[in-house]
XYZ file of C-alpha atoms in Angstrom:
407
model
C 20.899 -22.666 -10.446
C 18.080 -24.213 -8.455
C 14.713 -22.507 -8.411
C 12.669 -22.464 -5.242
C 9.292 -24.138 -5.716
C 6.309 -22.031 -4.765
C 3.225 -23.176 -2.908
C 0.420 -24.014 -5.316
C -2.928 -25.038 -3.765
C -4.092 -26.639 -7.011
C -1.150 -29.060 -6.943
C -2.140 -30.302 -3.481
C -5.732 -30.907 -4.633
C -4.416 -32.882 -7.603
C -2.204 -35.014 -5.361
C -5.152 -35.742 -3.041
C -7.318 -36.817 -5.994
C -4.598 -39.141 -7.286
C -4.225 -40.607 -3.800
C -7.973 -41.243 -3.549
C -8.005 -43.018 -6.934
C -5.037 -45.138 -5.854
C -6.710 -45.977 -2.535
C -9.966 -46.869 -4.291
C -8.093 -49.157 -6.692
C -6.230 -50.793 -3.810
C -9.464 -51.601 -1.930
C -11.035 -52.916 -5.121
C -8.034 -55.211 -5.685
C -8.409 -56.417 -2.117
C -12.135 -57.045 -2.644
C -11.499 -58.943 -5.893
C -8.742 -61.036 -4.274
C -10.953 -61.835 -1.279
C -13.925 -62.743 -3.521
C -11.897 -65.028 -5.777
C -12.266 -67.991 -3.463
C -16.034 -67.587 -3.145
C -16.661 -66.834 -6.828
C -14.134 -69.064 -8.600
C -16.901 -71.594 -9.183
C -19.014 -68.760 -10.718
C -16.621 -67.263 -13.215
C -19.191 -64.936 -14.876
C -19.936 -63.368 -11.489
C -16.245 -62.864 -10.777
C -15.685 -61.286 -14.175
C -18.653 -59.026 -13.524
C -17.066 -57.993 -10.192
C -13.753 -57.144 -11.858
C -15.515 -55.157 -14.583
C -17.591 -53.261 -11.998
C -14.473 -52.406 -9.966
C -12.594 -51.213 -13.049
C -15.605 -49.192 -14.218
C -15.978 -47.675 -10.731
C -12.337 -46.513 -10.799
C -12.719 -45.069 -14.312
C -15.980 -43.252 -13.543
C -14.538 -41.811 -10.321
C -11.402 -40.621 -12.139
C -13.491 -38.856 -14.789
C -15.675 -37.342 -12.093
C -12.656 -36.005 -10.183
C -10.517 -34.689 -13.026
C -12.896 -33.841 -15.887
C -16.328 -32.926 -14.520
C -16.754 -29.390 -13.125
C -20.524 -28.879 -13.102
C -22.314 -29.938 -9.915
C -25.316 -31.442 -11.733
C -22.999 -33.519 -13.923
C -21.124 -34.647 -10.830
C -24.417 -35.888 -9.351
C -25.048 -37.921 -12.521
C -21.631 -39.537 -12.267
C -22.162 -40.119 -8.564
C -25.361 -41.978 -9.486
C -23.259 -44.221 -11.765
C -20.823 -44.756 -8.888
C -23.717 -45.739 -6.623
C -25.034 -48.235 -9.211
C -21.584 -49.824 -9.521
C -21.231 -49.924 -5.737
C -24.609 -51.669 -5.549
C -23.359 -54.283 -8.024
C -20.183 -54.806 -5.989
C -22.265 -55.082 -2.811
C -24.549 -57.729 -4.387
C -21.597 -59.766 -5.659
C -19.357 -59.604 -2.550
C -21.451 -58.515 0.398
C -21.473 -55.271 2.358
C -18.234 -55.529 4.324
C -16.461 -52.620 2.572
C -19.430 -50.741 1.105
C -19.223 -47.840 3.573
C -15.439 -47.516 3.030
C -15.895 -47.377 -0.745
C -18.641 -44.790 -0.353
C -16.390 -42.641 1.880
C -13.560 -42.717 -0.666
C -15.892 -41.804 -3.528
C -17.553 -39.049 -1.465
C -14.247 -37.575 -0.314
C -13.225 -37.146 -3.939
C -16.536 -35.446 -4.699
C -16.315 -33.188 -1.631
C -12.945 -31.714 -2.594
C -14.172 -31.078 -6.143
C -17.243 -29.077 -5.059
C -16.777 -25.424 -4.106
C -19.959 -24.643 -2.171
C -20.688 -26.057 1.270
C -24.395 -26.293 0.407
C -23.664 -28.490 -2.601
C -21.449 -30.761 -0.504
C -24.250 -31.119 2.043
C -26.719 -32.029 -0.716
C -24.228 -34.597 -1.993
C -23.878 -36.075 1.478
C -27.648 -36.391 1.906
C -28.031 -37.962 -1.547
C -25.208 -40.422 -0.822
C -26.811 -41.452 2.491
C -29.985 -42.371 0.625
C -28.064 -44.252 -2.094
C -26.004 -46.075 0.511
C -29.131 -47.162 2.374
C -30.735 -48.428 -0.854
C -27.567 -50.252 -1.908
C -27.067 -51.849 1.485
C -30.689 -52.995 1.846
C -30.917 -54.268 -1.768
C -27.616 -56.094 -1.540
C -28.413 -57.649 1.818
C -31.893 -58.821 0.727
C -30.571 -60.364 -2.520
C -27.752 -62.183 -0.765
C -29.740 -63.310 2.285
C -33.006 -64.615 0.886
C -34.790 -66.864 3.388
C -33.660 -65.142 6.605
C -36.283 -64.469 9.277
C -37.913 -61.051 9.152
C -36.821 -60.091 12.661
C -33.170 -60.970 12.094
C -33.243 -59.257 8.710
C -34.591 -56.029 10.195
C -32.049 -56.036 13.048
C -29.081 -56.778 10.810
C -30.151 -54.277 8.162
C -30.711 -51.505 10.715
C -27.419 -52.123 12.456
C -25.519 -52.250 9.165
C -27.213 -49.125 7.806
C -26.674 -47.151 11.012
C -23.017 -48.174 11.217
C -22.431 -47.201 7.576
C -24.266 -43.870 7.932
C -22.301 -43.086 11.101
C -19.046 -43.875 9.311
C -20.058 -41.652 6.385
C -21.126 -38.838 8.750
C -17.753 -38.907 10.503
C -16.027 -38.812 7.116
C -18.247 -35.872 6.069
C -17.451 -33.833 9.216
C -13.712 -34.513 9.077
C -13.437 -33.733 5.370
C -15.460 -30.501 5.742
C -13.146 -29.387 8.540
C -10.054 -30.182 6.474
C -11.477 -28.398 3.425
C -12.277 -25.351 5.557
C -8.807 -25.381 7.088
C -7.123 -25.855 3.736
C -9.073 -23.095 1.980
C -8.597 -20.681 4.864
C -4.883 -21.389 4.762
C -4.863 -20.906 0.983
C -6.714 -17.585 1.344
C -4.239 -16.435 3.994
C -1.329 -17.358 1.739
C -2.946 -15.482 -1.124
C -3.590 -12.462 1.100
C 0.030 -12.520 2.301
C 1.290 -12.786 -1.265
C -0.901 -9.872 -2.327
C 0.265 -7.916 0.720
C 3.892 -8.570 -0.243
C 3.176 -7.465 -3.804
C 1.396 -4.347 -2.549
C 4.305 -3.619 -0.222
C 6.772 -3.951 -3.089
C 4.629 -1.643 -5.252
C 4.341 0.886 -2.408
C 8.094 0.814 -1.831
C 8.687 1.357 -5.545
C 6.157 4.207 -5.589
C 7.737 5.705 -2.476
C 11.198 5.549 -4.051
C 9.839 7.168 -7.201
C 8.105 9.857 -5.126
C 11.306 10.465 -3.172
C 13.301 10.871 -6.367
C 10.625 13.203 -7.751
C 10.690 15.330 -4.604
C 14.481 15.500 -4.753
C 14.289 16.701 -8.372
C 11.588 19.221 -7.476
C 13.646 20.532 -4.556
C 16.716 20.891 -6.748
C 14.673 22.722 -9.371
C 13.261 25.011 -6.688
C 16.747 25.773 -5.342
C 18.002 26.416 -8.860
C 15.086 28.815 -9.380
C 15.923 30.578 -6.093
C 19.512 31.000 -7.216
C 18.406 32.317 -10.606
C 15.681 34.632 -9.301
C 17.212 35.959 -6.088
C 20.980 35.807 -6.439
C 20.786 36.556 -10.156
C 18.589 39.570 -9.536
C 20.892 40.785 -6.757
C 23.992 40.467 -8.915
C 22.287 42.338 -11.742
C 21.458 45.118 -9.296
C 25.076 45.194 -8.076
C 26.311 45.660 -11.624
C 23.792 48.411 -12.275
C 24.632 50.219 -9.016
C 28.386 50.083 -9.585
C 27.981 51.296 -13.173
C 25.880 54.188 -11.938
C 28.459 54.963 -9.224
C 31.221 55.186 -11.824
C 29.219 57.785 -13.744
C 28.399 59.830 -10.612
C 31.690 59.650 -8.736
C 33.022 62.942 -10.179
C 29.807 65.015 -10.326
C 27.942 63.674 -7.282
C 30.234 61.767 -4.902
C 27.578 61.477 -2.188
C 25.118 59.747 -4.516
C 27.912 57.576 -5.902
C 28.728 56.531 -2.314
C 25.081 55.589 -1.723
C 25.072 53.515 -4.907
C 28.233 51.690 -3.804
C 26.739 51.034 -0.358
C 23.586 49.679 -1.969
C 25.646 47.477 -4.288
C 27.609 46.196 -1.287
C 24.389 45.222 0.467
C 23.084 43.468 -2.600
C 26.367 41.601 -3.059
C 26.258 40.407 0.559
C 22.666 39.296 0.164
C 23.521 37.441 -3.031
C 26.471 35.744 -1.311
C 24.269 34.698 1.609
C 21.614 33.358 -0.728
C 24.208 31.366 -2.627
C 25.572 29.988 0.635
C 22.138 28.855 1.782
C 21.372 27.286 -1.594
C 24.664 25.380 -1.578
C 23.919 24.124 1.935
C 20.492 22.920 0.802
C 21.951 21.142 -2.214
C 24.507 19.470 0.057
C 21.712 18.270 2.344
C 22.925 20.201 5.395
C 20.359 20.917 8.042
C 19.744 24.437 9.237
C 21.500 24.916 12.587
C 20.589 28.509 13.452
C 17.168 29.666 14.589
C 15.016 32.062 12.572
C 15.812 34.853 15.009
C 19.555 34.284 14.599
C 19.232 34.187 10.820
C 17.375 37.519 10.716
C 19.823 39.133 13.165
C 22.707 38.001 10.934
C 21.023 39.519 7.870
C 20.548 42.841 9.680
C 24.159 42.860 10.883
C 25.488 42.179 7.386
C 23.319 44.947 5.943
C 24.302 47.744 8.324
C 27.918 46.689 8.931
C 30.322 49.447 7.843
C 27.530 51.910 7.045
C 25.738 54.766 8.818
C 22.454 52.864 8.658
C 20.747 52.181 11.998
C 18.431 49.295 12.807
C 16.264 48.628 15.823
C 14.502 45.308 16.145
C 12.255 43.338 18.442
C 12.243 39.607 17.718
C 11.022 36.563 19.603
C 12.059 32.949 19.289
C 9.905 31.509 16.502
C 10.087 27.880 15.379
C 8.738 27.135 11.916
C 9.300 24.976 8.839
C 12.142 25.433 6.365
C 10.013 27.031 3.612
C 8.604 29.738 5.898
C 12.026 30.369 7.453
C 13.637 30.778 4.042
C 10.837 33.085 2.872
C 11.091 35.347 5.914
C 14.873 35.633 5.563
C 14.599 36.473 1.856
C 11.846 39.014 2.594
C 14.021 40.764 5.198
C 16.929 40.970 2.735
C 14.750 42.316 -0.059
C 12.955 44.906 2.096
C 16.181 46.214 3.639
C 17.806 46.476 0.214
C 14.725 48.175 -1.258
C 14.574 50.706 1.575
C 18.211 51.690 1.105
C 18.264 51.565 -2.695
C 14.926 53.138 -3.593
C 13.918 55.069 -0.485
C 17.311 56.259 0.749
C 16.439 54.948 4.229
C 18.963 55.383 7.052
C 16.998 53.687 9.836
C 14.864 50.555 10.068
C 12.569 48.939 12.595
C 12.122 45.150 12.367
C 9.617 43.182 14.412
C 9.248 39.387 14.285
C 6.757 37.605 16.524
C 4.280 34.785 16.712
C 0.617 35.712 17.061
C -1.434 32.622 17.875
C -0.741 30.260 14.943
C 0.763 32.899 12.651
C 4.164 34.487 12.193
C 4.144 38.265 11.741
C 7.021 40.215 10.235
C 6.915 44.047 10.225
C 9.659 46.113 8.608
C 9.430 49.911 8.406
C 11.987 52.528 7.359
C 12.446 56.293 7.337
C 12.942 56.535 3.603
C 11.358 58.952 1.195
C 8.265 56.841 0.744
C 5.950 57.181 -2.196
C 2.951 59.281 -3.048
C -0.068 57.434 -4.358
C -0.302 53.791 -5.368
C 2.700 51.581 -4.601
C 4.253 50.092 -7.716
C 5.450 46.573 -6.973
C 8.651 45.673 -8.724
C 10.274 42.265 -9.028
C 11.188 42.049 -5.349
C 7.918 43.201 -3.766
C 5.830 41.178 -6.195
C 7.857 38.053 -5.369
C 7.327 38.609 -1.633
C 3.562 38.957 -2.062
C 3.230 35.881 -4.283
C 5.328 33.718 -1.961
C 3.370 34.840 1.115
C 0.090 33.978 -0.573
C 1.506 30.627 -1.734
C 2.287 29.798 1.905
C -1.291 30.676 2.893
C -0.519 34.118 4.288
C -0.845 37.730 3.205
C 1.285 40.820 2.658
C 0.383 44.510 3.080
C 2.605 47.372 1.866
C 1.947 50.958 3.065
C 3.798 54.176 2.319
C 3.350 57.956 2.309
C 5.464 60.655 0.762
C 8.199 61.567 3.203
C 6.952 59.045 5.787
C 8.908 55.998 4.741
C 7.762 52.505 3.776
C 6.281 49.660 5.830
C 5.674 45.979 5.042
C 3.391 43.811 7.181
C 3.760 40.109 6.324
C 1.787 37.293 7.942
C 2.184 33.566 7.230
C 0.803 30.462 9.016
C 3.231 28.912 11.474
C 3.750 25.294 10.451
C 5.428 22.606 12.502
C 9.202 22.696 12.187
C 10.569 19.768 10.168
């Protein structure tokens, strides 16, 4: 299986350094070959030229691949300049500027800071000028002063111009290369961050699914379980009362029937949630269905005034459960035969009012499992719940929750 090679900026820098060393060696071979004819009568000078060229290549290689400190690089560049001066004295100045440009290009790509590269360029201009002038004077002793000055100035200016062009071009290429490398790095980091975010999002999604399933399981246990327990208790009580007090036994059976229907509806909703089915009926339709199921087949009356209210799933589920619990409580504990239900939106809040004509209570209202659950859930949603009752005047619940955007 073939592996795809990845972009590595350091590899490109290494390849450029090797290329510069090879180019420097090639020019030095050319210089030595060209100087052989002129220096074959002076063998020591030719050997000195070969040694200087070899030493120049070795020093430049060490400078490129081993030296990291800028001050040390300047020391090695001084050695390069001394060797270039020796080559210039032995062969002339025809390729001095080219050799300087190759040596400087290698130094430029090894130095991180632009300021240090500029210092290196200025230092090299001075060394080049000294090398050129010294080499020209040594090789052209006896020339007239005027011609010497003209030739030296023209040669120095041409070499400095050539080095300046090399400096500008190399700086531009270094800037382009490093910007490109930074962009590649930023893209790679962005891809890694994206992968991490996707993994975190998947983990969060799984966590939310588990939390939702746990919440639904708790709803089934708390609501349906409580309702079924009540059904059992009511039917057991009805069996004991059916001979001595048939009317009370009938009320207990009616109450058990209501609780059983509520439990069945809660189970149905929970199963739909577990199956991922979206709610298709509006909150008004859900509440109307709950009322119809409660009073169907009984003598209980219900009057209601409800508007179309759009809200989120949590608030909708809470309001439906609250209606079921309050209707069942009114019938079971208060003996209510009539209810009034009002559901409306007041500014950014949903208000649910349920009152009955039951027996009510005298004094402080004792909150059982159902009423306590309604209050806690309303407060958890950011709302409030107020229960009021008087002896013989029935029971009333006023529930208010913030209206959130429907999801």
